[in-house]
PDB file of C-alpha atoms in Angstrom:
ATOM      1  CA  MET A   1    -111.880  12.398  30.084  1.00 81.00           C
ATOM      2  CA  THR A   2    -114.272   9.990  28.384  1.00 92.00           C
ATOM      3  CA  ARG A   3    -117.358   9.263  30.474  1.00 95.00           C
ATOM      4  CA  TYR A   4    -119.186   6.434  28.785  1.00 97.00           C
ATOM      5  CA  ARG A   5    -116.796   4.618  26.457  1.00 98.00           C
ATOM      6  CA  TYR A   6    -116.989   1.486  28.571  1.00 96.00           C
ATOM      7  CA  HIS A   7    -120.759   1.556  29.057  1.00 96.00           C
ATOM      8  CA  LEU A   8    -123.013   3.493  26.717  1.00 98.00           C
ATOM      9  CA  PRO A   9    -126.046   4.652  28.734  1.00 98.00           C
ATOM     10  CA  GLN A  10    -128.379   4.583  25.729  1.00 98.00           C
ATOM     11  CA  LEU A  11    -128.042   0.796  25.731  1.00 98.00           C
ATOM     12  CA  ASP A  12    -130.085   0.724  28.937  1.00 96.00           C
ATOM     13  CA  GLY A  13    -133.241   1.682  27.001  1.00 95.00           C
ATOM     14  CA  ALA A  14    -134.096   5.166  28.302  1.00 95.00           C
ATOM     15  CA  PRO A  15    -135.040   7.747  25.638  1.00 97.00           C
ATOM     16  CA  PHE A  16    -132.226   9.798  24.125  1.00 98.00           C
ATOM     17  CA  LEU A  17    -132.406  12.627  21.645  1.00 98.00           C
ATOM     18  CA  THR A  18    -129.787  13.702  19.160  1.00 98.00           C
ATOM     19  CA  ASP A  19    -129.614  16.707  16.835  1.00 98.00           C
ATOM     20  CA  GLY A  20    -131.117  17.426  13.415  1.00 98.00           C
ATOM     21  CA  GLY A  21    -129.753  18.218   9.989  1.00 98.00           C
ATOM     22  CA  LEU A  22    -126.586  20.062  10.962  1.00 98.00           C
ATOM     23  CA  GLU A  23    -125.344  20.899   7.484  1.00 97.00           C
ATOM     24  CA  THR A  24    -128.703  21.925   6.004  1.00 97.00           C
ATOM     25  CA  ASP A  25    -129.504  24.010   9.082  1.00 97.00           C
ATOM     26  CA  LEU A  26    -126.197  25.880   9.014  1.00 97.00           C
ATOM     27  CA  ILE A  27    -126.375  26.495   5.259  1.00 96.00           C
ATOM     28  CA  PHE A  28    -130.040  27.345   4.725  1.00 95.00           C
ATOM     29  CA  ASN A  29    -131.070  28.730   8.122  1.00 95.00           C
ATOM     30  CA  GLU A  30    -127.847  30.279   9.413  1.00 95.00           C
ATOM     31  CA  GLY A  31    -126.331  31.375   6.102  1.00 95.00           C
ATOM     32  CA  LEU A  32    -122.949  29.694   6.614  1.00 96.00           C
ATOM     33  CA  GLU A  33    -120.876  28.521   3.693  1.00 95.00           C
ATOM     34  CA  LEU A  34    -119.827  24.906   4.095  1.00 97.00           C
ATOM     35  CA  PRO A  35    -117.519  23.832   1.279  1.00 97.00           C
ATOM     36  CA  LEU A  36    -118.367  20.325   0.058  1.00 97.00           C
ATOM     37  CA  PHE A  37    -121.095  20.150   2.730  1.00 96.00           C
ATOM     38  CA  ALA A  38    -118.340  19.786   5.347  1.00 98.00           C
ATOM     39  CA  ALA A  39    -119.530  21.193   8.677  1.00 98.00           C
ATOM     40  CA  VAL A  40    -116.091  20.544  10.147  1.00 98.00           C
ATOM     41  CA  ASP A  41    -114.848  23.553   8.169  1.00 98.00           C
ATOM     42  CA  ALA A  42    -116.895  25.813  10.466  1.00 98.00           C
ATOM     43  CA  ILE A  43    -114.456  25.065  13.289  1.00 98.00           C
ATOM     44  CA  ARG A  44    -111.756  26.979  11.419  1.00 97.00           C
ATOM     45  CA  HIS A  45    -113.249  30.403  12.196  1.00 96.00           C
ATOM     46  CA  ALA A  46    -114.869  32.094  15.204  1.00 97.00           C
ATOM     47  CA  GLU A  47    -118.189  32.710  13.451  1.00 97.00           C
ATOM     48  CA  GLY A  48    -118.505  29.050  12.645  1.00 98.00           C
ATOM     49  CA  VAL A  49    -117.692  27.950  16.183  1.00 98.00           C
ATOM     50  CA  ARG A  50    -120.324  30.331  17.568  1.00 98.00           C
ATOM     51  CA  ALA A  51    -122.885  28.958  15.124  1.00 98.00           C
ATOM     52  CA  LEU A  52    -122.063  25.371  16.118  1.00 98.00           C
ATOM     53  CA  GLU A  53    -122.301  26.174  19.828  1.00 98.00           C
ATOM     54  CA  ALA A  54    -125.668  27.856  19.391  1.00 98.00           C
ATOM     55  CA  TYR A  55    -126.880  24.961  17.263  1.00 98.00           C
ATOM     56  CA  TYR A  56    -126.047  22.268  19.819  1.00 98.00           C
ATOM     57  CA  ARG A  57    -127.330  24.305  22.774  1.00 97.00           C
ATOM     58  CA  ARG A  58    -130.789  24.494  21.210  1.00 98.00           C
ATOM     59  CA  TYR A  59    -131.001  20.713  21.190  1.00 98.00           C
ATOM     60  CA  LEU A  60    -129.471  20.279  24.638  1.00 97.00           C
ATOM     61  CA  ASP A  61    -132.134  22.634  25.991  1.00 96.00           C
ATOM     62  CA  ILE A  62    -134.869  20.431  24.494  1.00 97.00           C
ATOM     63  CA  ALA A  63    -133.392  17.277  26.022  1.00 97.00           C
ATOM     64  CA  GLU A  64    -132.978  18.995  29.375  1.00 95.00           C
ATOM     65  CA  ARG A  65    -136.599  20.166  29.450  1.00 95.00           C
ATOM     66  CA  HIS A  66    -137.819  16.626  28.936  1.00 96.00           C
ATOM     67  CA  GLY A  67    -135.255  14.896  31.135  1.00 95.00           C
ATOM     68  CA  PHE A  68    -133.876  12.876  28.218  1.00 97.00           C
ATOM     69  CA  GLY A  69    -130.327  11.862  27.559  1.00 97.00           C
ATOM     70  CA  PHE A  70    -128.593  13.283  24.507  1.00 98.00           C
ATOM     71  CA  VAL A  71    -126.043  12.065  21.977  1.00 98.00           C
ATOM     72  CA  LEU A  72    -123.784  14.927  20.888  1.00 98.00           C
ATOM     73  CA  GLU A  73    -122.649  14.072  17.343  1.00 98.00           C
ATOM     74  CA  SER A  74    -119.516  15.868  16.210  1.00 98.00           C
ATOM     75  CA  PRO A  75    -119.545  17.899  12.960  1.00 98.00           C
ATOM     76  CA  THR A  76    -117.077  15.488  11.379  1.00 98.00           C
ATOM     77  CA  TRP A  77    -119.228  13.626   8.837  1.00 98.00           C
ATOM     78  CA  ARG A  78    -116.872  14.822   6.103  1.00 98.00           C
ATOM     79  CA  ALA A  79    -113.661  14.833   8.089  1.00 98.00           C
ATOM     80  CA  SER A  80    -111.813  11.828   6.705  1.00 97.00           C
ATOM     81  CA  SER A  81    -108.608  12.030   4.651  1.00 96.00           C
ATOM     82  CA  ASP A  82    -110.110  12.032   1.132  1.00 96.00           C
ATOM     83  CA  TRP A  83    -112.407  14.905   2.034  1.00 97.00           C
ATOM     84  CA  GLY A  84    -109.489  16.737   3.624  1.00 97.00           C
ATOM     85  CA  GLU A  85    -107.622  16.556   0.328  1.00 96.00           C
ATOM     86  CA  LYS A  86    -110.642  17.842  -1.583  1.00 96.00           C
ATOM     87  CA  LEU A  87    -110.971  20.697   0.902  1.00 97.00           C
ATOM     88  CA  GLY A  88    -107.305  21.575   0.430  1.00 97.00           C
ATOM     89  CA  TYR A  89    -106.304  20.824   4.033  1.00 97.00           C
ATOM     90  CA  ARG A  90    -102.597  20.309   4.582  1.00 94.00           C
ATOM     91  CA  GLY A  91    -100.167  19.444   7.368  1.00 90.00           C
ATOM     92  CA  GLY A  92    -102.431  17.360   9.585  1.00 95.00           C
ATOM     93  CA  LEU A  93    -105.161  20.003   9.689  1.00 98.00           C
ATOM     94  CA  MET A  94    -107.945  17.441   9.323  1.00 97.00           C
ATOM     95  CA  ASN A  95    -106.722  15.504  12.357  1.00 98.00           C
ATOM     96  CA  GLN A  96    -106.612  18.726  14.356  1.00 98.00           C
ATOM     97  CA  LEU A  97    -110.169  19.604  13.346  1.00 98.00           C
ATOM     98  CA  ASN A  98    -111.407  16.166  14.411  1.00 98.00           C
ATOM     99  CA  GLU A  99    -109.819  16.720  17.800  1.00 98.00           C
ATOM    100  CA  GLN A 100    -111.182  20.263  18.096  1.00 98.00           C
ATOM    101  CA  ALA A 101    -114.671  19.056  17.188  1.00 98.00           C
ATOM    102  CA  ILE A 102    -114.683  16.663  20.140  1.00 98.00           C
ATOM    103  CA  GLU A 103    -113.220  19.336  22.418  1.00 98.00           C
ATOM    104  CA  LEU A 104    -116.121  21.624  21.451  1.00 98.00           C
ATOM    105  CA  LEU A 105    -118.677  18.951  22.376  1.00 98.00           C
ATOM    106  CA  VAL A 106    -116.947  18.184  25.670  1.00 97.00           C
ATOM    107  CA  ARG A 107    -117.089  21.883  26.588  1.00 97.00           C
ATOM    108  CA  LEU A 108    -120.800  21.971  25.822  1.00 97.00           C
ATOM    109  CA  ARG A 109    -121.372  18.796  27.834  1.00 96.00           C
ATOM    110  CA  ASP A 110    -119.473  20.209  30.798  1.00 94.00           C
ATOM    111  CA  GLU A 111    -121.660  23.324  30.802  1.00 93.00           C
ATOM    112  CA  ARG A 112    -124.606  21.182  31.854  1.00 91.00           C
ATOM    113  CA  SER A 113    -125.051  20.132  35.459  1.00 77.00           C
ATOM    114  CA  GLY A 114    -128.216  18.058  34.959  1.00 75.00           C
ATOM    115  CA  SER A 115    -128.504  14.386  35.770  1.00 73.00           C
ATOM    116  CA  SER A 116    -129.208  13.201  32.210  1.00 89.00           C
ATOM    117  CA  ALA A 117    -126.443  11.420  30.338  1.00 96.00           C
ATOM    118  CA  LEU A 118    -124.741  13.383  27.543  1.00 97.00           C
ATOM    119  CA  VAL A 119    -122.821  11.064  25.234  1.00 98.00           C
ATOM    120  CA  VAL A 120    -120.061  12.511  23.018  1.00 98.00           C
ATOM    121  CA  SER A 121    -119.902  10.789  19.630  1.00 98.00           C
ATOM    122  CA  GLY A 122    -117.327  11.133  16.880  1.00 98.00           C
ATOM    123  CA  GLN A 123    -119.253  11.136  13.637  1.00 98.00           C
ATOM    124  CA  ILE A 124    -117.929   9.379  10.549  1.00 98.00           C
ATOM    125  CA  GLY A 125    -119.318   9.679   7.039  1.00 98.00           C
ATOM    126  CA  PRO A 126    -118.924   7.647   3.866  1.00 98.00           C
ATOM    127  CA  ARG A 127    -115.738   7.923   1.852  1.00 97.00           C
ATOM    128  CA  GLY A 128    -117.803   8.819  -1.198  1.00 94.00           C
ATOM    129  CA  ASP A 129    -121.292  10.206  -1.739  1.00 89.00           C
ATOM    130  CA  GLY A 130    -123.900   9.482   0.915  1.00 86.00           C
ATOM    131  CA  TYR A 131    -126.589   8.609  -1.604  1.00 85.00           C
ATOM    132  CA  ASP A 132    -124.552   6.705  -4.197  1.00 85.00           C
ATOM    133  CA  PRO A 133    -122.161   3.878  -3.272  1.00 86.00           C
ATOM    134  CA  GLY A 134    -120.008   4.632  -6.331  1.00 83.00           C
ATOM    135  CA  ARG A 135    -116.640   2.864  -6.133  1.00 87.00           C
ATOM    136  CA  ARG A 136    -116.959   0.291  -3.382  1.00 95.00           C
ATOM    137  CA  MET A 137    -114.217  -0.734  -1.010  1.00 98.00           C
ATOM    138  CA  THR A 138    -113.638  -4.149   0.473  1.00 98.00           C
ATOM    139  CA  VAL A 139    -114.057  -4.560   4.214  1.00 98.00           C
ATOM    140  CA  GLU A 140    -110.274  -4.454   4.601  1.00 98.00           C
ATOM    141  CA  GLU A 141    -109.931  -1.289   2.510  1.00 98.00           C
ATOM    142  CA  ALA A 142    -112.707   0.410   4.470  1.00 98.00           C
ATOM    143  CA  ALA A 143    -111.152  -0.586   7.790  1.00 98.00           C
ATOM    144  CA  ASP A 144    -107.817   0.862   6.684  1.00 98.00           C
ATOM    145  CA  TYR A 145    -109.347   4.073   5.332  1.00 98.00           C
ATOM    146  CA  HIS A 146    -111.737   4.859   8.181  1.00 98.00           C
ATOM    147  CA  GLY A 147    -109.318   3.541  10.772  1.00 98.00           C
ATOM    148  CA  ARG A 148    -107.224   6.670  10.303  1.00 98.00           C
ATOM    149  CA  GLN A 149    -110.029   8.961  11.454  1.00 98.00           C
ATOM    150  CA  ILE A 150    -111.187   6.525  14.137  1.00 98.00           C
ATOM    151  CA  SER A 151    -107.688   6.345  15.630  1.00 98.00           C
ATOM    152  CA  VAL A 152    -107.695  10.140  15.987  1.00 98.00           C
ATOM    153  CA  LEU A 153    -111.127  10.109  17.617  1.00 98.00           C
ATOM    154  CA  ALA A 154    -110.038   7.275  19.927  1.00 98.00           C
ATOM    155  CA  GLY A 155    -107.344   9.575  21.278  1.00 98.00           C
ATOM    156  CA  THR A 156    -109.945  12.146  22.343  1.00 98.00           C
ATOM    157  CA  ASP A 157    -112.639  12.134  25.037  1.00 98.00           C
ATOM    158  CA  ALA A 158    -115.252  10.792  22.604  1.00 98.00           C
ATOM    159  CA  ASP A 159    -117.383   8.021  24.081  1.00 98.00           C
ATOM    160  CA  GLN A 160    -118.177   6.333  20.758  1.00 98.00           C
ATOM    161  CA  VAL A 161    -117.997   6.698  17.000  1.00 98.00           C
ATOM    162  CA  THR A 162    -121.071   6.781  14.754  1.00 98.00           C
ATOM    163  CA  ALA A 163    -120.868   6.047  11.042  1.00 98.00           C
ATOM    164  CA  GLN A 164    -123.809   7.749   9.380  1.00 98.00           C
ATOM    165  CA  THR A 165    -125.322   7.458   5.902  1.00 98.00           C
ATOM    166  CA  MET A 166    -123.638   4.155   5.196  1.00 98.00           C
ATOM    167  CA  ASN A 167    -124.978   2.842   1.890  1.00 97.00           C
ATOM    168  CA  TYR A 168    -123.293  -0.523   1.413  1.00 97.00           C
ATOM    169  CA  VAL A 169    -122.254  -3.320   3.733  1.00 98.00           C
ATOM    170  CA  ALA A 170    -118.491  -3.584   3.174  1.00 98.00           C
ATOM    171  CA  GLU A 171    -117.831   0.034   4.140  1.00 98.00           C
ATOM    172  CA  ALA A 172    -120.033  -0.247   7.219  1.00 98.00           C
ATOM    173  CA  ALA A 173    -118.370  -3.493   8.254  1.00 98.00           C
ATOM    174  CA  GLY A 174    -114.935  -1.947   7.739  1.00 98.00           C
ATOM    175  CA  VAL A 175    -115.845   0.936  10.041  1.00 98.00           C
ATOM    176  CA  ALA A 176    -117.075  -1.486  12.696  1.00 98.00           C
ATOM    177  CA  GLU A 177    -113.901  -3.552  12.389  1.00 98.00           C
ATOM    178  CA  ALA A 178    -111.659  -0.477  12.670  1.00 98.00           C
ATOM    179  CA  ALA A 179    -113.596   0.783  15.684  1.00 98.00           C
ATOM    180  CA  ALA A 180    -113.177  -2.554  17.447  1.00 98.00           C
ATOM    181  CA  ALA A 181    -109.452  -2.499  16.707  1.00 98.00           C
ATOM    182  CA  ASN A 182    -109.229   0.954  18.299  1.00 98.00           C
ATOM    183  CA  GLY A 183    -111.294   0.016  21.353  1.00 98.00           C
ATOM    184  CA  MET A 184    -114.158   2.337  20.427  1.00 98.00           C
ATOM    185  CA  PRO A 185    -117.856   1.526  20.764  1.00 98.00           C
ATOM    186  CA  CYS A 186    -119.404   1.896  17.333  1.00 98.00           C
ATOM    187  CA  VAL A 187    -122.823   2.712  15.910  1.00 98.00           C
ATOM    188  CA  ILE A 188    -123.602   1.955  12.266  1.00 99.00           C
ATOM    189  CA  SER A 189    -126.355   3.957  10.583  1.00 98.00           C
ATOM    190  CA  PHE A 190    -127.615   2.902   7.158  1.00 98.00           C
ATOM    191  CA  THR A 191    -129.488   5.100   4.731  1.00 98.00           C
ATOM    192  CA  VAL A 192    -132.311   3.720   2.599  1.00 98.00           C
ATOM    193  CA  GLU A 193    -134.290   4.667  -0.480  1.00 97.00           C
ATOM    194  CA  THR A 194    -138.057   5.223  -0.557  1.00 96.00           C
ATOM    195  CA  ASP A 195    -138.583   1.438  -0.693  1.00 97.00           C
ATOM    196  CA  GLY A 196    -136.780   0.889   2.604  1.00 97.00           C
ATOM    197  CA  ARG A 197    -133.778  -0.766   0.948  1.00 97.00           C
ATOM    198  CA  LEU A 198    -130.191   0.403   0.788  1.00 97.00           C
ATOM    199  CA  PRO A 199    -129.126   2.207  -2.417  1.00 96.00           C
ATOM    200  CA  THR A 200    -127.563  -1.102  -3.455  1.00 96.00           C
ATOM    201  CA  GLY A 201    -130.999  -2.739  -3.337  1.00 96.00           C
ATOM    202  CA  GLN A 202    -130.101  -4.799  -0.286  1.00 97.00           C
ATOM    203  CA  THR A 203    -132.631  -5.129   2.513  1.00 98.00           C
ATOM    204  CA  LEU A 204    -131.965  -3.652   5.928  1.00 98.00           C
ATOM    205  CA  ARG A 205    -132.161  -7.122   7.390  1.00 98.00           C
ATOM    206  CA  ALA A 206    -129.467  -8.481   5.086  1.00 98.00           C
ATOM    207  CA  ALA A 207    -127.230  -5.454   5.693  1.00 98.00           C
ATOM    208  CA  ILE A 208    -127.509  -5.605   9.476  1.00 98.00           C
ATOM    209  CA  GLU A 209    -126.950  -9.342   9.615  1.00 98.00           C
ATOM    210  CA  ALA A 210    -123.925  -9.073   7.307  1.00 98.00           C
ATOM    211  CA  VAL A 211    -122.227  -6.387   9.434  1.00 98.00           C
ATOM    212  CA  ASP A 212    -122.997  -8.298  12.629  1.00 98.00           C
ATOM    213  CA  ALA A 213    -121.273 -11.328  11.134  1.00 98.00           C
ATOM    214  CA  VAL A 214    -118.032  -9.323  10.690  1.00 97.00           C
ATOM    215  CA  ALA A 215    -117.831  -6.976  13.692  1.00 98.00           C
ATOM    216  CA  PRO A 216    -121.029  -6.345  15.692  1.00 98.00           C
ATOM    217  CA  PRO A 217    -121.464  -2.654  16.568  1.00 98.00           C
ATOM    218  CA  ALA A 218    -123.142  -1.483  19.772  1.00 98.00           C
ATOM    219  CA  TYR A 219    -126.320  -0.957  17.751  1.00 98.00           C
ATOM    220  CA  PHE A 220    -127.562   0.158  14.358  1.00 98.00           C
ATOM    221  CA  MET A 221    -129.453   3.243  13.217  1.00 98.00           C
ATOM    222  CA  ILE A 222    -131.249   4.476  10.105  1.00 98.00           C
ATOM    223  CA  ASN A 223    -130.705   8.008   8.831  1.00 98.00           C
ATOM    224  CA  CYS A 224    -131.162  10.343   5.861  1.00 97.00           C
ATOM    225  CA  ALA A 225    -134.550   8.974   4.789  1.00 97.00           C
ATOM    226  CA  HIS A 226    -138.057  10.098   5.735  1.00 98.00           C
ATOM    227  CA  PRO A 227    -139.523   7.918   8.515  1.00 98.00           C
ATOM    228  CA  THR A 228    -142.263   6.665   6.192  1.00 97.00           C
ATOM    229  CA  HIS A 229    -139.600   5.339   3.811  1.00 98.00           C
ATOM    230  CA  PHE A 230    -138.390   2.723   6.301  1.00 98.00           C
ATOM    231  CA  GLU A 231    -141.307   2.258   8.707  1.00 97.00           C
ATOM    232  CA  ASP A 232    -142.810  -0.670   6.803  1.00 96.00           C
ATOM    233  CA  ALA A 233    -139.423  -2.364   6.471  1.00 97.00           C
ATOM    234  CA  LEU A 234    -139.168  -2.842  10.227  1.00 97.00           C
ATOM    235  CA  GLU A 235    -140.374  -6.288  11.262  1.00 95.00           C
ATOM    236  CA  ALA A 236    -141.698  -6.353  14.808  1.00 92.00           C
ATOM    237  CA  ASP A 237    -140.035  -8.717  17.272  1.00 90.00           C
ATOM    238  CA  GLU A 238    -137.406  -9.901  14.790  1.00 97.00           C
ATOM    239  CA  ALA A 239    -133.847 -10.241  16.093  1.00 97.00           C
ATOM    240  CA  TRP A 240    -132.382  -8.036  13.336  1.00 98.00           C
ATOM    241  CA  THR A 241    -134.952  -5.292  13.960  1.00 98.00           C
ATOM    242  CA  ARG A 242    -134.127  -5.232  17.666  1.00 98.00           C
ATOM    243  CA  ARG A 243    -130.532  -4.394  16.717  1.00 98.00           C
ATOM    244  CA  ILE A 244    -131.781  -0.981  15.544  1.00 98.00           C
ATOM    245  CA  GLY A 245    -131.411   1.456  18.411  1.00 98.00           C
ATOM    246  CA  GLY A 246    -131.860   4.798  16.696  1.00 98.00           C
ATOM    247  CA  MET A 247    -133.241   6.778  13.771  1.00 98.00           C
ATOM    248  CA  ARG A 248    -132.606  10.183  12.225  1.00 98.00           C
ATOM    249  CA  GLY A 249    -135.141  10.882   9.521  1.00 98.00           C
ATOM    250  CA  ASN A 250    -135.156  13.489   6.774  1.00 98.00           C
ATOM    251  CA  ALA A 251    -137.775  16.234   6.882  1.00 97.00           C
ATOM    252  CA  SER A 252    -138.612  15.709   3.205  1.00 96.00           C
ATOM    253  CA  LYS A 253    -140.427  12.754   1.671  1.00 95.00           C
ATOM    254  CA  MET A 254    -138.473  13.214  -1.561  1.00 91.00           C
ATOM    255  CA  SER A 255    -136.153  10.503  -2.829  1.00 91.00           C
ATOM    256  CA  HIS A 256    -132.393  10.906  -2.678  1.00 89.00           C
ATOM    257  CA  ALA A 257    -132.317  11.676  -6.397  1.00 86.00           C
ATOM    258  CA  GLU A 258    -134.950  14.385  -5.980  1.00 88.00           C
ATOM    259  CA  LEU A 259    -133.116  15.892  -3.020  1.00 87.00           C
ATOM    260  CA  ASP A 260    -129.894  15.997  -5.037  1.00 83.00           C
ATOM    261  CA  GLU A 261    -131.637  18.031  -7.733  1.00 83.00           C
ATOM    262  CA  SER A 262    -133.414  20.422  -5.353  1.00 84.00           C
ATOM    263  CA  GLU A 263    -131.953  23.886  -4.880  1.00 80.00           C
ATOM    264  CA  THR A 264    -134.236  24.798  -1.979  1.00 87.00           C
ATOM    265  CA  LEU A 265    -134.657  23.343   1.486  1.00 90.00           C
ATOM    266  CA  ASP A 266    -137.691  21.139   2.040  1.00 93.00           C
ATOM    267  CA  ASP A 267    -138.229  21.250   5.802  1.00 95.00           C
ATOM    268  CA  GLY A 268    -141.450  19.253   5.647  1.00 96.00           C
ATOM    269  CA  ASP A 269    -143.925  19.463   8.532  1.00 97.00           C
ATOM    270  CA  PRO A 270    -142.306  19.329  11.992  1.00 98.00           C
ATOM    271  CA  GLN A 271    -145.511  18.152  13.679  1.00 98.00           C
ATOM    272  CA  GLU A 272    -146.018  15.380  11.154  1.00 98.00           C
ATOM    273  CA  PHE A 273    -142.362  14.401  11.516  1.00 98.00           C
ATOM    274  CA  GLY A 274    -142.751  14.168  15.279  1.00 98.00           C
ATOM    275  CA  ALA A 275    -145.879  12.055  14.888  1.00 97.00           C
ATOM    276  CA  ASP A 276    -144.148   9.703  12.455  1.00 98.00           C
ATOM    277  CA  CYS A 277    -141.165   9.223  14.766  1.00 98.00           C
ATOM    278  CA  GLY A 278    -143.413   8.806  17.785  1.00 97.00           C
ATOM    279  CA  ARG A 279    -145.430   6.127  16.002  1.00 97.00           C
ATOM    280  CA  ILE A 280    -142.289   4.169  15.118  1.00 97.00           C
ATOM    281  CA  ARG A 281    -140.922   4.531  18.650  1.00 97.00           C
ATOM    282  CA  GLY A 282    -144.256   3.305  20.029  1.00 96.00           C
ATOM    283  CA  ALA A 283    -144.127   0.181  17.866  1.00 96.00           C
ATOM    284  CA  HIS A 284    -140.404  -0.462  18.399  1.00 97.00           C
ATOM    285  CA  ARG A 285    -139.356   0.554  21.916  1.00 95.00           C
ATOM    286  CA  HIS A 286    -135.768  -0.545  21.278  1.00 97.00           C
ATOM    287  CA  ILE A 287    -135.412   2.517  19.012  1.00 98.00           C
ATOM    288  CA  ASN A 288    -134.597   4.966  21.770  1.00 97.00           C
ATOM    289  CA  VAL A 289    -132.110   7.411  20.159  1.00 98.00           C
ATOM    290  CA  ILE A 290    -134.062   9.773  17.923  1.00 98.00           C
ATOM    291  CA  GLY A 291    -133.139  12.917  16.014  1.00 98.00           C
ATOM    292  CA  GLY A 292    -133.301  14.320  12.518  1.00 98.00           C
ATOM    293  CA  CYS A 293    -131.256  14.490   9.358  1.00 98.00           C
ATOM    294  CA  CYS A 294    -131.430  16.649   6.212  1.00 97.00           C
ATOM    295  CA  GLY A 295    -133.970  19.466   6.383  1.00 97.00           C
ATOM    296  CA  THR A 296    -134.752  19.039  10.073  1.00 98.00           C
ATOM    297  CA  ASP A 297    -133.904  21.481  12.837  1.00 98.00           C
ATOM    298  CA  HIS A 298    -134.711  21.981  16.518  1.00 98.00           C
ATOM    299  CA  ARG A 299    -138.443  22.349  15.757  1.00 98.00           C
ATOM    300  CA  HIS A 300    -138.606  18.789  14.446  1.00 98.00           C
ATOM    301  CA  VAL A 301    -136.671  17.366  17.383  1.00 98.00           C
ATOM    302  CA  ALA A 302    -138.856  19.320  19.830  1.00 98.00           C
ATOM    303  CA  GLU A 303    -141.903  17.621  18.290  1.00 98.00           C
ATOM    304  CA  VAL A 304    -140.181  14.247  18.628  1.00 98.00           C
ATOM    305  CA  ALA A 305    -139.497  14.977  22.305  1.00 98.00           C
ATOM    306  CA  GLN A 306    -143.164  15.831  22.889  1.00 97.00           C
ATOM    307  CA  ARG A 307    -144.325  12.573  21.290  1.00 96.00           C
ATOM    308  CA  VAL A 308    -141.795  10.419  23.094  1.00 96.00           C
ATOM    309  CA  SER A 309    -142.635  12.109  26.411  1.00 93.00           C
ATOM    310  CA  ARG A 310    -146.226  10.973  26.029  1.00 89.00           C
ATOM    311  CA  LEU A 311    -145.054   7.398  25.520  1.00 84.00           C
ATOM    312  CA  VAL A 312    -142.878   7.547  28.621  1.00 72.00           C
ATOM    313  CA  ALA A 313    -145.535   9.153  30.827  1.00 59.00           C
TER     314      ALA A 313
END
């Protein structure tokens, strides 16, 4: 049964953690093969399920130690219909895997008896490449496309849906519109280049205001960019900035193009990452959901928790 769909506890302002770079961690640190970078494929075999359970438990332990809430993001970033076709899934398998992904997170949530809120989120990724908008959909096309996955997630115990690595406005707005139509709270997370702008060149402010004009999500996030890439783009005390409730930075300071060309994992400096996130959280207290993205793991999020704890104390 969904716990928080009708009131997301992270909206009350207390600190929440979320996980790190799921796909990069499983591939480079755990040695799993994820075809097309699709972590949802791990659910198809026992070894993958065990790896996912161990992965999430490491982060839940960190949140528990610090008394923070936690947003459990499902491994469904590449679990929409186009990706299912590319993966060779047939006969409704992708829908089943979306459902099983949420069931896995609910089991992990129910293991915990602490008082902190554990929010189950159905993760949605871009239809195309996360770094390159490529062929762009209209808002209506995006709502139709992503609405198929959202409708499946709405039938589960997920509390919300989170669209991550969104790189142009129409797709993000379509997701938000489809979520509203399915009665699901929605979080929209944009990715940015090293200049703090979307890959389209649009500013974060323009992107956030444009999505809000179509279908306002519960809040916005920024992900898949190093914290220093977007820190200076955040304008203190501006209405659009206060709509940003979370961030999931990359470990690496490399650009998206450089990351695409790299054959090794750049896990950066976990302590520096924690300091960067803590500094941004200190300047913008409305950003209260913090985790990592590509190249990060539990070490980075543990450093974030330490920094945020000092701000709370």
